[in-house]
Coordinates of C-alpha atoms in Angstrom, one line a residue:
M1 CA 3.3 15.2 -17.6
R2 CA 5.0 17.7 -15.4
A3 CA 3.2 20.4 -17.4
R4 CA -0.1 18.7 -17.0
L5 CA 0.4 18.4 -13.2
R6 CA 1.3 22.1 -12.9
V7 CA -1.8 23.2 -14.8
A8 CA -4.1 20.9 -12.8
V9 CA -3.5 22.7 -9.4
P10 CA -6.0 25.5 -8.9
E11 CA -4.2 28.8 -9.2
S12 CA -5.4 30.0 -5.7
A13 CA -3.9 26.9 -4.1
A14 CA -0.7 27.2 -6.2
R15 CA -0.2 30.8 -5.0
L16 CA -0.4 29.9 -1.4
L17 CA 1.7 26.9 -1.5
R18 CA 4.5 27.8 -4.0
P19 CA 6.5 30.0 -1.4
L20 CA 6.6 27.1 1.1
F21 CA 9.0 25.1 -1.1
V22 CA 12.6 25.8 -2.0
P23 CA 15.2 23.9 -4.0
G24 CA 16.7 21.0 -2.3
I25 CA 15.1 19.6 0.9
S26 CA 11.5 20.8 1.6
Y27 CA 9.8 19.7 4.8
V28 CA 6.1 19.0 5.1
P29 CA 4.4 18.4 8.4
D30 CA 2.9 14.9 8.7
G31 CA -0.6 16.3 9.0
L32 CA -0.4 17.8 5.6
A33 CA 1.2 14.9 3.8
P34 CA -1.1 12.1 2.5
T35 CA 1.3 9.2 3.5
Q36 CA -0.5 6.9 5.8
L37 CA 1.9 3.9 5.3
L38 CA 0.5 1.7 8.1
A39 CA -3.2 2.3 7.5
D40 CA -5.6 1.1 4.8
E41 CA -6.7 4.5 3.9
G42 CA -7.8 5.7 0.4
V43 CA -7.0 9.0 -1.1
D44 CA -10.4 10.5 -0.5
R45 CA -10.1 9.7 3.2
Q46 CA -6.6 11.1 3.4
L47 CA -7.8 14.3 1.8
E48 CA -10.7 14.6 4.3
R49 CA -8.2 14.0 7.1
I50 CA -6.1 16.9 5.9
R51 CA -9.0 19.3 5.6
D52 CA -10.3 18.4 9.1
L53 CA -7.0 18.6 10.8
P54 CA -7.5 20.6 14.1
R55 CA -5.6 23.9 13.8
E56 CA -3.7 23.4 17.0
A57 CA -2.6 19.9 15.9
L58 CA -1.3 21.4 12.7
R59 CA 0.6 24.1 14.6
D60 CA 2.2 21.4 16.8
E61 CA 3.2 19.4 13.8
I62 CA 4.8 22.5 12.1
V63 CA 6.9 23.0 15.3
D64 CA 7.8 19.3 15.4
A65 CA 8.7 19.2 11.6
F66 CA 11.3 22.0 11.9
R67 CA 12.6 21.3 15.4
R68 CA 15.8 19.8 14.0
E69 CA 16.2 22.9 11.7
G70 CA 16.5 25.3 14.4
G71 CA 12.9 26.6 14.3
M72 CA 10.1 27.4 11.9
P73 CA 11.3 29.1 8.6
R74 CA 9.7 32.5 8.0
R75 CA 8.0 31.2 4.8
W76 CA 5.9 28.9 7.1
E77 CA 4.7 31.6 9.4
P78 CA 1.5 32.3 7.3
V79 CA 0.6 28.5 7.7
W80 CA 0.9 29.0 11.5
Y81 CA -1.4 32.0 11.5
S82 CA -4.0 30.5 9.0
P83 CA -3.8 26.8 9.3
D84 CA -7.3 26.2 8.0
R85 CA -6.7 28.0 4.9
Y86 CA -3.5 26.2 4.1
A87 CA -4.8 22.8 4.9
T88 CA -7.6 23.4 2.4
A89 CA -5.1 24.5 -0.1
F90 CA -2.9 21.4 0.3
A91 CA -6.0 19.2 0.0
Q92 CA -7.1 21.0 -3.2
A93 CA -3.7 20.6 -4.7
Y94 CA -3.4 16.9 -3.8
E95 CA -6.9 16.2 -5.2
A96 CA -6.1 17.9 -8.5
L97 CA -2.7 16.1 -8.8
W98 CA -4.2 12.8 -8.0
R99 CA -6.8 13.2 -10.8
V100 CA -4.0 13.5 -13.4
H101 CA -1.7 10.9 -11.8
E102 CA -4.2 8.2 -10.9
P103 CA -4.4 6.5 -14.4
I104 CA -0.6 6.2 -14.5
W105 CA -0.6 4.9 -10.9
R106 CA -3.1 2.2 -11.7
R107 CA -1.3 1.2 -15.0
S108 CA 1.9 0.7 -13.0
R109 CA 0.4 -1.7 -10.5
L110 CA 2.1 -4.9 -11.8
R111 CA 5.5 -3.2 -12.2
R112 CA 5.1 -1.9 -8.5
D113 CA 4.3 -5.4 -7.5
K114 CA 7.5 -6.7 -9.2
E115 CA 9.5 -4.1 -7.3
V116 CA 8.1 -5.2 -4.0
E117 CA 8.9 -8.8 -5.0
R118 CA 12.5 -7.7 -5.8
V119 CA 12.9 -5.9 -2.5
G120 CA 11.5 -8.9 -0.6
I121 CA 13.9 -11.3 -2.2
A122 CA 16.8 -8.9 -1.4
A123 CA 15.6 -8.8 2.3
V124 CA 15.4 -12.6 2.5
T125 CA 18.7 -13.2 0.8
G126 CA 20.6 -10.6 2.8
T127 CA 21.4 -8.4 -0.3
M128 CA 19.5 -5.2 0.7
E129 CA 22.7 -3.2 0.4
V130 CA 22.3 -3.6 -3.5
V131 CA 18.8 -2.2 -3.4
L132 CA 19.8 0.7 -1.1
S133 CA 22.8 1.7 -3.1
D134 CA 20.7 1.9 -6.2
L135 CA 17.6 4.0 -5.1
N136 CA 18.7 7.0 -7.2
A137 CA 21.6 9.5 -7.5
H138 CA 20.6 11.1 -4.1
W139 CA 21.5 8.1 -2.0
R140 CA 24.8 6.2 -1.5
M141 CA 25.8 3.2 0.8
S142 CA 28.9 3.2 2.8
G143 CA 29.4 0.1 4.9
T144 CA 26.1 -0.1 6.9
D145 CA 25.3 3.6 6.6
L146 CA 22.9 5.1 4.0
H147 CA 23.9 8.7 3.1
Y148 CA 21.6 11.3 1.4
V149 CA 24.2 13.2 -0.7
S150 CA 22.1 16.1 -1.9
G151 CA 21.6 17.9 1.3
K152 CA 21.9 17.7 5.1
L153 CA 19.5 15.4 6.9
G154 CA 21.5 14.9 10.1
D155 CA 22.3 11.6 11.7
H156 CA 19.6 9.1 12.4
D157 CA 20.0 5.7 14.0
L158 CA 17.2 3.3 13.1
G159 CA 17.6 1.5 16.5
E160 CA 14.5 -0.9 16.7
R161 CA 12.6 1.0 14.0
R162 CA 11.9 -0.6 10.7
L163 CA 13.0 0.8 7.3
V164 CA 10.2 0.9 4.8
L165 CA 10.9 1.3 1.1
V166 CA 8.1 3.0 -0.9
P167 CA 8.3 2.7 -4.7
M168 CA 7.1 5.9 -6.4
V169 CA 5.8 6.7 -9.9
S170 CA 7.8 9.9 -10.3
G171 CA 10.8 11.5 -12.1
T172 CA 14.2 9.8 -11.5
N173 CA 15.4 12.7 -9.3
A174 CA 12.6 12.5 -6.8
S175 CA 13.0 11.2 -3.2
A176 CA 10.7 11.4 -0.2
L177 CA 11.6 10.6 3.4
G178 CA 9.8 10.2 6.7
L179 CA 12.0 10.3 9.9
K180 CA 9.5 11.1 12.6
E181 CA 10.0 9.0 15.8
P182 CA 8.8 6.5 16.9
D183 CA 7.3 5.6 13.5
P184 CA 9.2 3.5 11.0
V185 CA 11.6 5.3 8.8
W186 CA 10.4 5.4 5.3
I187 CA 12.1 6.3 2.0
G188 CA 10.2 6.9 -1.2
Y189 CA 12.2 6.3 -4.4
P190 CA 11.5 6.3 -8.1
V191 CA 11.2 2.8 -9.8
R192 CA 12.8 2.8 -13.2
A193 CA 10.6 2.7 -16.3
L194 CA 7.4 3.8 -14.4
W195 CA 7.6 7.5 -15.5
D196 CA 6.9 8.6 -19.1
R197 CA 9.4 11.4 -19.2
E198 CA 7.0 13.7 -20.9
Q199 CA 6.6 11.3 -23.8
P200 CA 3.2 10.2 -25.2
L201 CA 1.8 7.1 -23.8
H202 CA 1.2 5.4 -27.1
G203 CA 1.4 6.1 -30.8
P204 CA 0.4 4.6 -34.2
S205 CA 3.2 2.1 -34.1
D206 CA 2.5 0.9 -30.5
A207 CA 3.0 -2.8 -30.1
L208 CA -0.4 -3.1 -28.4
N209 CA -2.1 -1.7 -31.4
A210 CA -0.4 -4.3 -33.5
V211 CA -1.5 -7.2 -31.3
V212 CA -5.2 -6.4 -30.5
G213 CA -5.9 -3.6 -33.0
E214 CA -6.2 0.2 -32.6
V215 CA -9.7 0.3 -31.3
R216 CA -9.4 -2.6 -28.7
A217 CA -5.9 -1.2 -27.7
E218 CA -7.4 2.2 -26.9
I219 CA -10.3 0.5 -24.9
L220 CA -7.7 -1.3 -22.8
R221 CA -5.9 1.9 -22.1
Q222 CA -9.0 3.7 -21.1
C223 CA -9.9 0.9 -18.6
A224 CA -7.2 2.2 -16.2
R225 CA -9.6 4.9 -15.1
R226 CA -12.6 2.6 -14.9
P227 CA -14.7 4.4 -17.6
T228 CA -18.3 3.7 -18.5
M229 CA -19.2 2.2 -22.0
G230 CA -20.5 5.7 -22.8
D231 CA -17.3 7.4 -22.0
V232 CA -15.3 5.0 -24.2
A233 CA -17.8 5.5 -27.1
T234 CA -17.4 9.2 -26.8
R235 CA -13.7 9.1 -26.5
L236 CA -13.3 6.9 -29.6
S237 CA -16.1 8.5 -31.6
C238 CA -17.6 5.2 -32.0
A239 CA -21.2 3.9 -32.0
P240 CA -22.2 2.2 -28.7
G241 CA -22.9 -1.0 -30.5
T242 CA -19.3 -1.0 -31.9
V243 CA -17.8 -0.5 -28.4
T244 CA -20.0 -3.2 -27.0
Y245 CA -18.8 -5.7 -29.7
H246 CA -15.1 -5.0 -29.1
C247 CA -15.5 -5.1 -25.2
R248 CA -17.2 -8.4 -25.6
Q249 CA -14.3 -9.8 -27.5
L250 CA -11.8 -8.4 -25.0
E251 CA -13.9 -9.8 -22.1
D252 CA -13.9 -13.3 -23.8
A253 CA -10.1 -13.1 -24.0
G254 CA -10.1 -12.5 -20.3
L255 CA -8.6 -8.9 -20.6
L256 CA -11.3 -6.9 -19.1
T257 CA -14.6 -7.2 -17.1
R258 CA -17.8 -5.2 -17.4
E259 CA -19.5 -4.2 -14.1
K260 CA -23.0 -2.9 -14.1
R261 CA -23.6 -0.1 -11.6
G262 CA -27.1 1.1 -11.8
R263 CA -27.8 2.3 -15.3
Q264 CA -24.1 2.4 -16.1
V265 CA -21.7 -0.3 -17.1
R266 CA -18.1 0.3 -16.2
L267 CA -15.0 -1.4 -17.7
C268 CA -12.2 -2.7 -15.5
L269 CA -8.9 -4.4 -16.5
T270 CA -8.3 -7.9 -15.3
D271 CA -4.8 -9.0 -14.1
R272 CA -4.3 -10.6 -17.5
G273 CA -5.2 -7.4 -19.2
Q274 CA -3.0 -5.3 -17.0
A275 CA -0.1 -7.6 -17.7
L276 CA -0.7 -7.2 -21.4
L277 CA -0.8 -3.5 -21.1
D278 CA 2.4 -3.4 -19.1
L279 CA 4.1 -5.7 -21.6
L280 CA 3.2 -4.0 -24.8
A281 CA 2.2 -0.4 -24.0

């Protein structure tokens, strides 16, 4: 998966952005990060916001992002001088990465919901220290303090601010963090079992194949990206009538729905279909 993500980013954008990031902690100004935690804003709108970010606003955010670090690193100076060019490159990279990552993100919805439920129960029962001490190897609880042990973040007091935990579909070593005042502090952490660790998503011995059959199993997997009936027929090298037959059977079982959009019919998993996919695939 990591190789697919690397290849997906346009080379022109990759050349610009690669020097900005170093091993360890890398800062990204809020204006260039698609993380609107408190707004109901889709990916397309977030990318549009990044592309349209006024250059002076971006420069101010760069200064703010690195204030605690003693000033803007030299590697970020090109962004200061050409903010429009870099904002476009960030948006291009995010868009390309999302195209690859979106099917995995959608398939993980029920598991992410379960993680939200787990954290909610911990908050209500007063056992959040158990959750916080097990985010991943980068974080450690000591009394009431949460320490990032893989770099220096400085000391930050929550005060009246909320702490928001954001489950991520990522490698187990990944972490993301937002500390900007007066916003809530948020921590992005990987949820176990949501990342395929470079392995194929399914194979001939997949349990889903055994339960619903190979053709119907593949149709259910394809539904994560809301394909058209024609897309599925092409992918499976099946006649349209064959795909229609299998989709009708899956629809009767409550596993998918067919939605007509103009001349196209798109397939969408139901909650029951997503649950079966999560359980067996």
